[in-house]
mmCIF file of C-alpha atoms and ligand atoms in Angstrom:
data_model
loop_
_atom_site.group_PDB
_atom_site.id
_atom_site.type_symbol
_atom_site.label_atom_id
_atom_site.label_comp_id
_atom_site.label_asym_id
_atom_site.label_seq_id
_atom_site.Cartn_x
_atom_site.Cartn_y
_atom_site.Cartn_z
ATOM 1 C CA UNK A 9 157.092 123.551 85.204
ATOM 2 C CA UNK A 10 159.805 126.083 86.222
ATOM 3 C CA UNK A 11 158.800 128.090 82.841
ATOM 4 C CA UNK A 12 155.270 128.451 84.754
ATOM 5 C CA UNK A 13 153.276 131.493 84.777
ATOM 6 C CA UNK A 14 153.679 132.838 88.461
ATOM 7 C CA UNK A 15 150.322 133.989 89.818
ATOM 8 C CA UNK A 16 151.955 137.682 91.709
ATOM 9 C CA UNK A 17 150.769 138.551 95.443
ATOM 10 C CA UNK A 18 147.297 139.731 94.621
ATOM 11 C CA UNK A 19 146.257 136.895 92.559
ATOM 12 C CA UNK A 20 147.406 134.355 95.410
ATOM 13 C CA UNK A 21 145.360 136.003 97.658
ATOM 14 C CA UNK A 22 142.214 136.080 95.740
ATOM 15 C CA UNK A 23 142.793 132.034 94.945
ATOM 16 C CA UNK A 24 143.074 131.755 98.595
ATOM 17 C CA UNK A 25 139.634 133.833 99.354
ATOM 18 C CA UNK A 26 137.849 131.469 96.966
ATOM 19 C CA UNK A 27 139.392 128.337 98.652
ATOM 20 C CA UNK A 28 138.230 129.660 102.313
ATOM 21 C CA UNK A 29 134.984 130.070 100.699
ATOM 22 C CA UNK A 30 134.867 126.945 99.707
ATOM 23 C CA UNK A 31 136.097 125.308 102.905
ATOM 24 C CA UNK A 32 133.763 126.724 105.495
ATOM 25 C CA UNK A 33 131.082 126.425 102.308
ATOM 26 C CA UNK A 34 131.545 122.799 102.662
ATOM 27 C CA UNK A 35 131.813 122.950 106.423
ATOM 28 C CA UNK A 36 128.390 124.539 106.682
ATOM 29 C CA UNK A 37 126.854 121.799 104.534
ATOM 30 C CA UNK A 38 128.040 119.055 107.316
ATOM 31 C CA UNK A 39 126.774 121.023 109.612
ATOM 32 C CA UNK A 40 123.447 121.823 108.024
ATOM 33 C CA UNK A 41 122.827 118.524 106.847
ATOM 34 C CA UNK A 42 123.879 116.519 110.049
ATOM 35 C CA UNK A 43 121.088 119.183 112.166
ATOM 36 C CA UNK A 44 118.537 118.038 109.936
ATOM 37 C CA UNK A 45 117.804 121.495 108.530
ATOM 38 C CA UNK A 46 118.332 120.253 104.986
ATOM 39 C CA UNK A 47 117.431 116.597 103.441
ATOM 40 C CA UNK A 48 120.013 116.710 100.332
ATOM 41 C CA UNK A 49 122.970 114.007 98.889
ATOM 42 C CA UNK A 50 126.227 116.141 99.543
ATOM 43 C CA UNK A 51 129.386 114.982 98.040
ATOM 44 C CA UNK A 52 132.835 116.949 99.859
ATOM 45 C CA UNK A 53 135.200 118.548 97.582
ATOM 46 C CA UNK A 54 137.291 119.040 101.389
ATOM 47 C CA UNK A 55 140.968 118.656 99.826
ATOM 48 C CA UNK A 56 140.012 119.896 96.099
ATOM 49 C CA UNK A 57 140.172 123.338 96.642
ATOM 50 C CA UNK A 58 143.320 124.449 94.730
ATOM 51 C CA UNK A 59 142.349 123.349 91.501
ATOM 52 C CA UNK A 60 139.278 125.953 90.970
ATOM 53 C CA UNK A 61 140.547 128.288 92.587
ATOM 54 C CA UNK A 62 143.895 128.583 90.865
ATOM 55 C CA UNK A 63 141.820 128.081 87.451
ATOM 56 C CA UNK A 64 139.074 130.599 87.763
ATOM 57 C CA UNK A 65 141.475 133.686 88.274
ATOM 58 C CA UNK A 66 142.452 133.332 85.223
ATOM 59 C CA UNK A 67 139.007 133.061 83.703
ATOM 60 C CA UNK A 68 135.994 135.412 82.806
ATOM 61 C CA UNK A 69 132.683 135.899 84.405
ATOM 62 C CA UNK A 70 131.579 134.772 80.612
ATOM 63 C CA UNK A 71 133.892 131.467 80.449
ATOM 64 C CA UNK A 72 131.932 128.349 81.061
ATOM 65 C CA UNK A 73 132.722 125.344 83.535
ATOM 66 C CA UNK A 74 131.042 121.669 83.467
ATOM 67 C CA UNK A 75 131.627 120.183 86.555
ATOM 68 C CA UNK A 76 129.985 117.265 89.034
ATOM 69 C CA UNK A 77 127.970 116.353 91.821
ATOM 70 C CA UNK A 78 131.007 117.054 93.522
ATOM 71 C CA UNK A 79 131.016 120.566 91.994
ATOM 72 C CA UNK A 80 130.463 123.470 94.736
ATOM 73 C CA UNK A 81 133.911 123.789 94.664
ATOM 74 C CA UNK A 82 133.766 124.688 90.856
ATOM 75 C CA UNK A 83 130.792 126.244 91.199
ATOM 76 C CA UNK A 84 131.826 128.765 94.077
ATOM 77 C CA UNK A 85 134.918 129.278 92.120
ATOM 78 C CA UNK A 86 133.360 130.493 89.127
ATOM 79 C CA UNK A 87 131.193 132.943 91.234
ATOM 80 C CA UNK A 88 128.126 131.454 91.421
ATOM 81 C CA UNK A 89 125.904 133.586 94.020
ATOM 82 C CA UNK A 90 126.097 132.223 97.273
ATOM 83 C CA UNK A 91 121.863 132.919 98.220
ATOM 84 C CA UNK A 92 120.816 131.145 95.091
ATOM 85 C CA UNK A 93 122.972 128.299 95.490
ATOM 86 C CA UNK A 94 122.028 127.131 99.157
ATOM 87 C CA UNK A 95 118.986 128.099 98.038
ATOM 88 C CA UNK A 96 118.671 125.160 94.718
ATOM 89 C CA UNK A 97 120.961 122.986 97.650
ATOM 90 C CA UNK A 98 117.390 123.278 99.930
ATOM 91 C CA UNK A 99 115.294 122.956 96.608
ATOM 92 C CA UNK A 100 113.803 126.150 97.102
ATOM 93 C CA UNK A 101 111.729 128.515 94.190
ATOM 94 C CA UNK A 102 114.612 130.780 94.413
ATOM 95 C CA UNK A 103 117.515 128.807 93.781
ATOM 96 C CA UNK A 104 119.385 128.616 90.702
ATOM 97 C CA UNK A 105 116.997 126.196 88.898
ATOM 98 C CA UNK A 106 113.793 127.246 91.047
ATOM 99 C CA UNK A 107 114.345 124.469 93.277
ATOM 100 C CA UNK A 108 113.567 122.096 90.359
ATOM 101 C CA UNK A 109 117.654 121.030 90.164
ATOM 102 C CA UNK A 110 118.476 120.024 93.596
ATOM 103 C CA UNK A 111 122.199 119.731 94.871
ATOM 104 C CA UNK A 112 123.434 117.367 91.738
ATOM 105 C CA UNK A 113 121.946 119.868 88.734
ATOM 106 C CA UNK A 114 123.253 123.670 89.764
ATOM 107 C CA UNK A 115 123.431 125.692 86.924
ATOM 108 C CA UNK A 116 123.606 128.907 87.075
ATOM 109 C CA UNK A 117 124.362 130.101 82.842
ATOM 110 C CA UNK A 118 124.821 133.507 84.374
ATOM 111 C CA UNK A 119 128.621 133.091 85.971
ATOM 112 C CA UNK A 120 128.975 130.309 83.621
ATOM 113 C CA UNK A 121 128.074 127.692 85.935
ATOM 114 C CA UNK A 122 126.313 125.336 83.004
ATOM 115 C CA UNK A 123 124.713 122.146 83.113
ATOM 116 C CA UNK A 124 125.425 119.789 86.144
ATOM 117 C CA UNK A 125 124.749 116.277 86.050
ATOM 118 C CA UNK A 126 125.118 113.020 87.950
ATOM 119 C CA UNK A 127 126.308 111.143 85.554
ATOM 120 C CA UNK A 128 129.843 110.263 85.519
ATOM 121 C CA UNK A 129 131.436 111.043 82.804
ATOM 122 C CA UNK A 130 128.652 113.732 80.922
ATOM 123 C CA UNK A 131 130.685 117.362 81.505
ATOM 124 C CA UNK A 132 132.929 116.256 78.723
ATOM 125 C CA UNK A 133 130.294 116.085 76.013
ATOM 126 C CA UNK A 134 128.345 118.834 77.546
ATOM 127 C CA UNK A 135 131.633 121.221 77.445
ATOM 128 C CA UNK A 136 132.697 119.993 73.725
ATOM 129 C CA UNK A 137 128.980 121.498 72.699
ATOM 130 C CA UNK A 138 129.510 124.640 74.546
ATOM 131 C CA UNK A 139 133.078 124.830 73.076
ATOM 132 C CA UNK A 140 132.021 124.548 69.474
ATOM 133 C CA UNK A 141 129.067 127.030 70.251
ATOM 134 C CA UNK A 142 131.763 129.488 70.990
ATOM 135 C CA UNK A 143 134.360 128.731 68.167
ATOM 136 C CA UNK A 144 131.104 128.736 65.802
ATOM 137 C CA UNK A 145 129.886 132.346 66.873
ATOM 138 C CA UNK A 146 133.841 133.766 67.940
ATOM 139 C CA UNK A 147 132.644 134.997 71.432
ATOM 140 C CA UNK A 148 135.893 133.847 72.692
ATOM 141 C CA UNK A 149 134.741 132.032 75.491
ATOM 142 C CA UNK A 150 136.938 128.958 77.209
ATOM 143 C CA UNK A 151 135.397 125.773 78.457
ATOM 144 C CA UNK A 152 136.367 123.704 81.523
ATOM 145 C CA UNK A 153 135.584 120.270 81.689
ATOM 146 C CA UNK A 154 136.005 119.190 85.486
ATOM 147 C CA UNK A 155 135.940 115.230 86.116
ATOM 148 C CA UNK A 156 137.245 112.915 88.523
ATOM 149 C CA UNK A 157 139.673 110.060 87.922
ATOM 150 C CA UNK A 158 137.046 107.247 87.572
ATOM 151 C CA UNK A 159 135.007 109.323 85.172
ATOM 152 C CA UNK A 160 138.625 109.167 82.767
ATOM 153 C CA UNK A 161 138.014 105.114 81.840
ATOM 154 C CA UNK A 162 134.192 106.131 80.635
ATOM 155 C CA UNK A 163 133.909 106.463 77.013
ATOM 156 C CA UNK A 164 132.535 109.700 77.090
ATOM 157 C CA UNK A 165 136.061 110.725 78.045
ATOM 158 C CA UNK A 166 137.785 108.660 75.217
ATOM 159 C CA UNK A 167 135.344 110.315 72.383
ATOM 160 C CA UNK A 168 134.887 113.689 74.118
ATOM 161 C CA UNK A 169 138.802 114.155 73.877
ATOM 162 C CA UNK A 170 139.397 112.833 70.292
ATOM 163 C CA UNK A 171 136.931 115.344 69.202
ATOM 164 C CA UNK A 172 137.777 118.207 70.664
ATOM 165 C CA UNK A 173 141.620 117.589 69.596
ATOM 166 C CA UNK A 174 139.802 117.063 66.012
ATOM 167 C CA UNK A 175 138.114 120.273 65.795
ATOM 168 C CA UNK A 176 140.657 122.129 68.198
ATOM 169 C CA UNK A 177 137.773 123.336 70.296
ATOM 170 C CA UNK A 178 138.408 125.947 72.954
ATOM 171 C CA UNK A 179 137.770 123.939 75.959
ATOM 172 C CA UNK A 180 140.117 121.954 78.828
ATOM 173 C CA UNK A 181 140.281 118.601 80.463
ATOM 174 C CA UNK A 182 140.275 119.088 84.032
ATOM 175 C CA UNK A 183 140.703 115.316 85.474
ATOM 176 C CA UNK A 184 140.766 116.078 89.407
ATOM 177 C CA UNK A 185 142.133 112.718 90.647
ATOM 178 C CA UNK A 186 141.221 112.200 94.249
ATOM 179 C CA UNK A 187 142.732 108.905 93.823
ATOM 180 C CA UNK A 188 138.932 107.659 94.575
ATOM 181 C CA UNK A 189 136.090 106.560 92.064
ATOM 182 C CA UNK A 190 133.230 105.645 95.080
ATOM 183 C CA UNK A 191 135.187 103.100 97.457
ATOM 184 C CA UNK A 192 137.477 102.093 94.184
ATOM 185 C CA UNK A 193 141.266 103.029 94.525
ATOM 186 C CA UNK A 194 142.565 104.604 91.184
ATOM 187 C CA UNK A 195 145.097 101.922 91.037
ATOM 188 C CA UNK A 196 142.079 99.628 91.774
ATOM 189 C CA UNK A 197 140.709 101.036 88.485
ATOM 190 C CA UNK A 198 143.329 101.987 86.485
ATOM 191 C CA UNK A 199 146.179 100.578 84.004
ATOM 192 C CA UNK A 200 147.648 103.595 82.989
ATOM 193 C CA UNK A 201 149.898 105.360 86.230
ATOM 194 C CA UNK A 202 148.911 109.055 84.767
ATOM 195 C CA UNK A 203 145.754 110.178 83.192
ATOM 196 C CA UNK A 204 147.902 113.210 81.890
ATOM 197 C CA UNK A 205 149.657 110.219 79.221
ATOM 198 C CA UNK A 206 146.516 109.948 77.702
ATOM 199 C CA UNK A 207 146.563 112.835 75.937
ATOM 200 C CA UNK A 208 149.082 111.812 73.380
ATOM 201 C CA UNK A 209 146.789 109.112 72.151
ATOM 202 C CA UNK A 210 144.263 112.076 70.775
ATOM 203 C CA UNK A 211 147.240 114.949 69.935
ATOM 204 C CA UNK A 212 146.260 116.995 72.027
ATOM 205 C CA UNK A 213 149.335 118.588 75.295
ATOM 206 C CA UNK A 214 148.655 116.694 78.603
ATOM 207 C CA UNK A 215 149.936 117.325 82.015
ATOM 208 C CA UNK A 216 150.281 115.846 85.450
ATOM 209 C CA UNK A 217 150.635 118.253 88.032
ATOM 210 C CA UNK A 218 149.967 118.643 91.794
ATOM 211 C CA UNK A 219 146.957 120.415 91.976
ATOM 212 C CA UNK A 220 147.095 120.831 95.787
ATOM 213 C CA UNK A 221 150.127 123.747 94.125
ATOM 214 C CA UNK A 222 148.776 126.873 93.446
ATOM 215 C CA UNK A 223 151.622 128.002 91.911
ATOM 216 C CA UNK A 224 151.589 125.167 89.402
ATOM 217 C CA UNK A 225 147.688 124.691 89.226
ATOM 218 C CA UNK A 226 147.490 128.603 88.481
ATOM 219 C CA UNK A 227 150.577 128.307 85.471
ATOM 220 C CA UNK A 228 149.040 125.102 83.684
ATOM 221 C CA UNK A 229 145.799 126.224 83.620
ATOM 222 C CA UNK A 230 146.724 129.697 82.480
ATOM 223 C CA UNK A 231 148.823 128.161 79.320
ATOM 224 C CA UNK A 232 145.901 125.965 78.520
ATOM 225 C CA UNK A 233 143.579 128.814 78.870
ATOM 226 C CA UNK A 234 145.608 131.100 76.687
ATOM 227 C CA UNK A 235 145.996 128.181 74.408
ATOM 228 C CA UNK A 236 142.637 127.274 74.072
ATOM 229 C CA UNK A 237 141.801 131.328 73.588
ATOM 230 C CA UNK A 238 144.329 131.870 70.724
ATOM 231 C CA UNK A 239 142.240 128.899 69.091
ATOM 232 C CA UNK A 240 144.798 126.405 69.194
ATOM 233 C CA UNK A 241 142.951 123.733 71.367
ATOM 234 C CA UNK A 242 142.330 121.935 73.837
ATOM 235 C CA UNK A 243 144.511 120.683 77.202
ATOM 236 C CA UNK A 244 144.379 117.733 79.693
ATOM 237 C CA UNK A 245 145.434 118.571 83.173
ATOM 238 C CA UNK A 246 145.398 116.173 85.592
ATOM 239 C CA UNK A 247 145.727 117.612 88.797
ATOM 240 C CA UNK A 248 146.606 114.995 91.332
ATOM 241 C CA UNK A 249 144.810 115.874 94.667
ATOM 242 C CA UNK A 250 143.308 114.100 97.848
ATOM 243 C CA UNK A 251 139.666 113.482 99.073
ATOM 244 C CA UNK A 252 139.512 113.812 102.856
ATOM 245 C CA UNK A 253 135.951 112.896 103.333
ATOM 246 C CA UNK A 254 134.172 109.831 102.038
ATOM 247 C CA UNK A 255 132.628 109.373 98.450
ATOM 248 C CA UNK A 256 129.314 111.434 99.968
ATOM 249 C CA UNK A 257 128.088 112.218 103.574
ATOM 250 C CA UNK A 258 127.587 109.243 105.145
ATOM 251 C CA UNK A 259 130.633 107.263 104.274
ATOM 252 C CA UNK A 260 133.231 107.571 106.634
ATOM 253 C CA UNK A 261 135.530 106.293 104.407
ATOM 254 C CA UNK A 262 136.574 103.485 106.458
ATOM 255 C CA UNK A 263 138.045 101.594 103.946
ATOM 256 C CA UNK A 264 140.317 104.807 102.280
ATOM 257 C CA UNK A 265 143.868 104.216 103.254
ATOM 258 C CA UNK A 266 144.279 105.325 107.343
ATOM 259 C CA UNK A 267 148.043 107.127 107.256
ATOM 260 C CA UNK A 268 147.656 108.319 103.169
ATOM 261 C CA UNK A 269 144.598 110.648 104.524
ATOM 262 C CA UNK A 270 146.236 111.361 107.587
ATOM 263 C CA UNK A 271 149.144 112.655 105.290
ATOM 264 C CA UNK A 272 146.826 114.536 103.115
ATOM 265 C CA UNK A 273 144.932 116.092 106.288
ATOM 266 C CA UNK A 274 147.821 117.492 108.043
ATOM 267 C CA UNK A 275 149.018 118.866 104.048
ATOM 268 C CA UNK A 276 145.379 120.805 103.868
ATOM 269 C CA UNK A 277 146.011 123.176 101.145
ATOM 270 C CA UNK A 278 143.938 125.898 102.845
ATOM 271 C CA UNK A 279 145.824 126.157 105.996
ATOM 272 C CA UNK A 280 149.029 126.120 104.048
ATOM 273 C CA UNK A 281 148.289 129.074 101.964
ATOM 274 C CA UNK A 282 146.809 131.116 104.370
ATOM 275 C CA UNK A 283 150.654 130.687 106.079
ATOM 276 C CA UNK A 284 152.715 131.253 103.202
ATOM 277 C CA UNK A 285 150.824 134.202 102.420
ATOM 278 C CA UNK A 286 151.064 136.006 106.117
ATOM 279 C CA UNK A 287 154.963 134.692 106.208
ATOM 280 C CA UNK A 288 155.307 135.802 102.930
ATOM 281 C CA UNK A 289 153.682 139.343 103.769
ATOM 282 C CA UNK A 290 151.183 139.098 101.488
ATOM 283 C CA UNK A 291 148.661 139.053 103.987
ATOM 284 C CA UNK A 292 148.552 140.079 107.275
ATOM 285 C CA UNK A 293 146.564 137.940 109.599
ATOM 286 C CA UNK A 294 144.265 140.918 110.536
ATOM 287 C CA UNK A 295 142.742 141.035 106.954
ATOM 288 C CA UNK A 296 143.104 137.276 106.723
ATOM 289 C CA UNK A 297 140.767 136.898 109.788
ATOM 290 C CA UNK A 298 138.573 139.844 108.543
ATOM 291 C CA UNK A 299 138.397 137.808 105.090
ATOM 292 C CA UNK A 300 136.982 134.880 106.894
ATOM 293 C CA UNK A 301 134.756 136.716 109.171
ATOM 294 C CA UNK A 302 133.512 138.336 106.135
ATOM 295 C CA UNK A 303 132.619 134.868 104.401
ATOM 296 C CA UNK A 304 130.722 133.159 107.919
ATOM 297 C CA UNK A 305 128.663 136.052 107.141
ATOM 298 C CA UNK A 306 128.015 135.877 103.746
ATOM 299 C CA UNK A 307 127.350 131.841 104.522
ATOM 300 C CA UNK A 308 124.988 132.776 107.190
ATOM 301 C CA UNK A 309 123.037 135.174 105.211
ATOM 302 C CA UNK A 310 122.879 132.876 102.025
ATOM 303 C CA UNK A 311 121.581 129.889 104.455
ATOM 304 C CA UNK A 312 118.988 131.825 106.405
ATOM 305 C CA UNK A 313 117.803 133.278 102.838
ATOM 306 C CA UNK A 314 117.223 129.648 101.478
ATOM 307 C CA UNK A 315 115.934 128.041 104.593
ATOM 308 C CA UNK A 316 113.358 131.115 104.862
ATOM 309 C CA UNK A 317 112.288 130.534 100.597
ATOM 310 C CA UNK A 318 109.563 128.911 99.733
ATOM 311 C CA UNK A 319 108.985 125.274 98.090
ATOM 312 C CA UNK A 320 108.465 125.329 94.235
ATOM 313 C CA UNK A 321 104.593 125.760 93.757
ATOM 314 C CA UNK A 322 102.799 122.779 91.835
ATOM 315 C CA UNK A 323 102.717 124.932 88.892
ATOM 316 C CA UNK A 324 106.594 125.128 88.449
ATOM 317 C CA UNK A 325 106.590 121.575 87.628
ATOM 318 C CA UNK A 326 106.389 121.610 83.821
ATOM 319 C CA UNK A 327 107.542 124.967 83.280
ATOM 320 C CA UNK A 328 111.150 125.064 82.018
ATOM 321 C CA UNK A 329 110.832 121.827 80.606
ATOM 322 C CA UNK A 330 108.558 122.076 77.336
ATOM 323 C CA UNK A 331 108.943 124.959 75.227
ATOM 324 C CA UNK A 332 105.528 125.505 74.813
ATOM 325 C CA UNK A 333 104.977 125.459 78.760
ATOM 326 C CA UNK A 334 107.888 128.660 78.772
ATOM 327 C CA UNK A 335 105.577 131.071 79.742
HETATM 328 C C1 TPP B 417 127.529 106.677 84.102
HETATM 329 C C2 TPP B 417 127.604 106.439 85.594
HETATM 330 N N1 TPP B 417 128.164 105.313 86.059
HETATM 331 C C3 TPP B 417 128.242 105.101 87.395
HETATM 332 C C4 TPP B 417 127.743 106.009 88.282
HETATM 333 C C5 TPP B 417 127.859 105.763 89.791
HETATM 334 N N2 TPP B 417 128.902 106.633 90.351
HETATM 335 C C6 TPP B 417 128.572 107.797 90.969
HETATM 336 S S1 TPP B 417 129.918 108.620 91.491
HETATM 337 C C7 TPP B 417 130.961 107.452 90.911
HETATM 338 C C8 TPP B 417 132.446 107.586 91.087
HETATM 339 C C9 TPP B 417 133.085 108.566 90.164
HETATM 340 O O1 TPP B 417 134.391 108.822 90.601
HETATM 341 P P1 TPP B 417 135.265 109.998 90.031
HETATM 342 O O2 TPP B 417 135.002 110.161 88.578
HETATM 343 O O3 TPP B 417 136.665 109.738 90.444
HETATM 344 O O4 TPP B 417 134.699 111.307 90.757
HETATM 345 P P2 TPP B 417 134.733 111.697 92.307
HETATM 346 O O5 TPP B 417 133.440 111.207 92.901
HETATM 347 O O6 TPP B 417 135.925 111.034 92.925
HETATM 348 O O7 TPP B 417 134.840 113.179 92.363
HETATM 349 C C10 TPP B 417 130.252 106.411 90.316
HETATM 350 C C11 TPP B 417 130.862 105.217 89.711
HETATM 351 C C12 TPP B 417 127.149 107.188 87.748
HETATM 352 N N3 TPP B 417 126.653 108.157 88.539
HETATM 353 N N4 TPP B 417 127.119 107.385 86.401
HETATM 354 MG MG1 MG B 418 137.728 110.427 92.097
#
């Protein structure tokens, strides 16, 4: 990993603007939620940050991502407008699927947020479709497949990957292992001590990393990304990481290992880059305050914008889901 890709000052910075975004993103939510302002399932990607962030510098506004419930990290990564999101989250007519989606569906084709689902496992087959679409027509686009570690023992994972390797398809295997599936333990779950391993078994490169590194999350992503441009194929990263919250709002997580999260807690990746940059000069903490003052507002804007949209109308029911109903 020495041989890395660096990410220089400027790009550092920038990874750690999208991981404050997503922090106080995700601390608005709990907030939000808990006041009873929105009814919604919310699933913390608290501890996760890194791995977008370090990713989507590297990407364009035109590269797709697949990612989860647990997905606003990805999502607000990629770019996806902050208004229109909170807006879908309240399942308002001017969110990103008119308020027909709901938290667990965002998609937002427009910043290349495609096709959410609940169901463990689907961004892998969803991704391998959008990959070939773009190695069919040449647009050169890349396609990220985010999962989490219990979604790597469905079969969708086991088929998704052989084929991809197959056709060399553009797209990469982003296995973020929280080291939960639910209340199951990856070691509860799993035979295999690395994910990354796996990759062999379909010849295609695969890589465990710590994905709470930008340094490292930024330079395996950006040789996979490069890779998978120059139409060589596809990559599995698994970027090892921590959930600090339970599997969804709700669960306290009571049965997650006491001193482990601790550990992971006091490591949060968003407090330590925000230090290493201002040490490190790369920031000074007047612009790194401004920065977050900047996003409260943003977040306060985007919430009061939902909160103040109307409900879908009856009439939005069948549209967008017949082609004849289009219209
Ligand atoms: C096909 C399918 N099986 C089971 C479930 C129930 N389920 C929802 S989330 C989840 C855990 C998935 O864990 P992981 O892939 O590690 O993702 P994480 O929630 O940790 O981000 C399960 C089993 C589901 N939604 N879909
Ligand atoms: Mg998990």
């Amino acid at each position: 990993m020495s041989n890395y890709p660096k990410p220089d000052a400027a790009t550092l910075v920038k990874i750690y603007e999208k991981m404050e975004l997503i922090r106080q993103n995700d601390e608005r939510a709990h907030k939000v939620v808990k006041a009873g302002r929105i009814i919604m399932p919310y699933y913390s990607p608290r501890g996760q940050e890194v791995i977008p962030s370090a990713i989507s510098v590297s990407l364009t506004a035109q590269d797709y991502i697949c990612t989860i419930y647990r997905g606003t990290h990805d999502m607000l990564a990629k770019g996806v407008p902050l208004k229109l999101l909170w807006a879908e989250l309240a399942g308002r007519v001017t969110g990103t699927c008119k308020g027909k989606g709901g938290p667990m569906h965002i998609t937002h084709p427009e910043t290349g947020v495609m096709v959410t689902t609940g169901v463990v496992g689907s961004s892998m087959p969803i991704a391998n479709g959008l990959a070939w679409a773009s190695q069919l027509s040449g647009d050169g686009r890349v396609t990220i497949a985010n999962f989490g570690d219990g979604a790597a023992n469905i079969g969708a994972f086991h088929e998704s990957l052989n084929m991809a390797a197959l056709w060399k398809l553009p797209v990469i295997f982003v296995c973020q292992n929280n080291r939960y599936a639910e209340h199951t333990t990856f070691a509860n779950s799993t035979a295999v001590e690395r994910i990354g391993d796996r990759a062999a078994s379909y010849g295609m490169p695969g890589i465990t990393i710590d994905g709470n590194d930008p340094d490292v999350m930024y330079g395996a992503a950006k040789i996979a990304i490069d890779r998978a441009r120059a139409g060589e194929g596809p990559t599995l990263i698994e970027a090892m990481t921590y959930r600090f919250n339970g599997h969804l709002l709700g669960d306290d997580g009571h049965y997650m290992d006491k001193e482990e999260r601790q550990r992971a807690i006091a490591a949060d990746p968003v407090a330590r880059l925000r230090k290493r940059l201002i040490d490190e000069g790369a920031l000074s903490e007047a612009d790194a305050v401004r920065i977050e003052t900047d996003i409260s507002a943003q977040l306060d804007e985007a919430i009061e914008f939902a909160l103040q949209s109307e409900y879908p109308a009856l009439d939005e029911i069948r549209r967008d889901v017949f082609a004849h109903e289009l219209a």
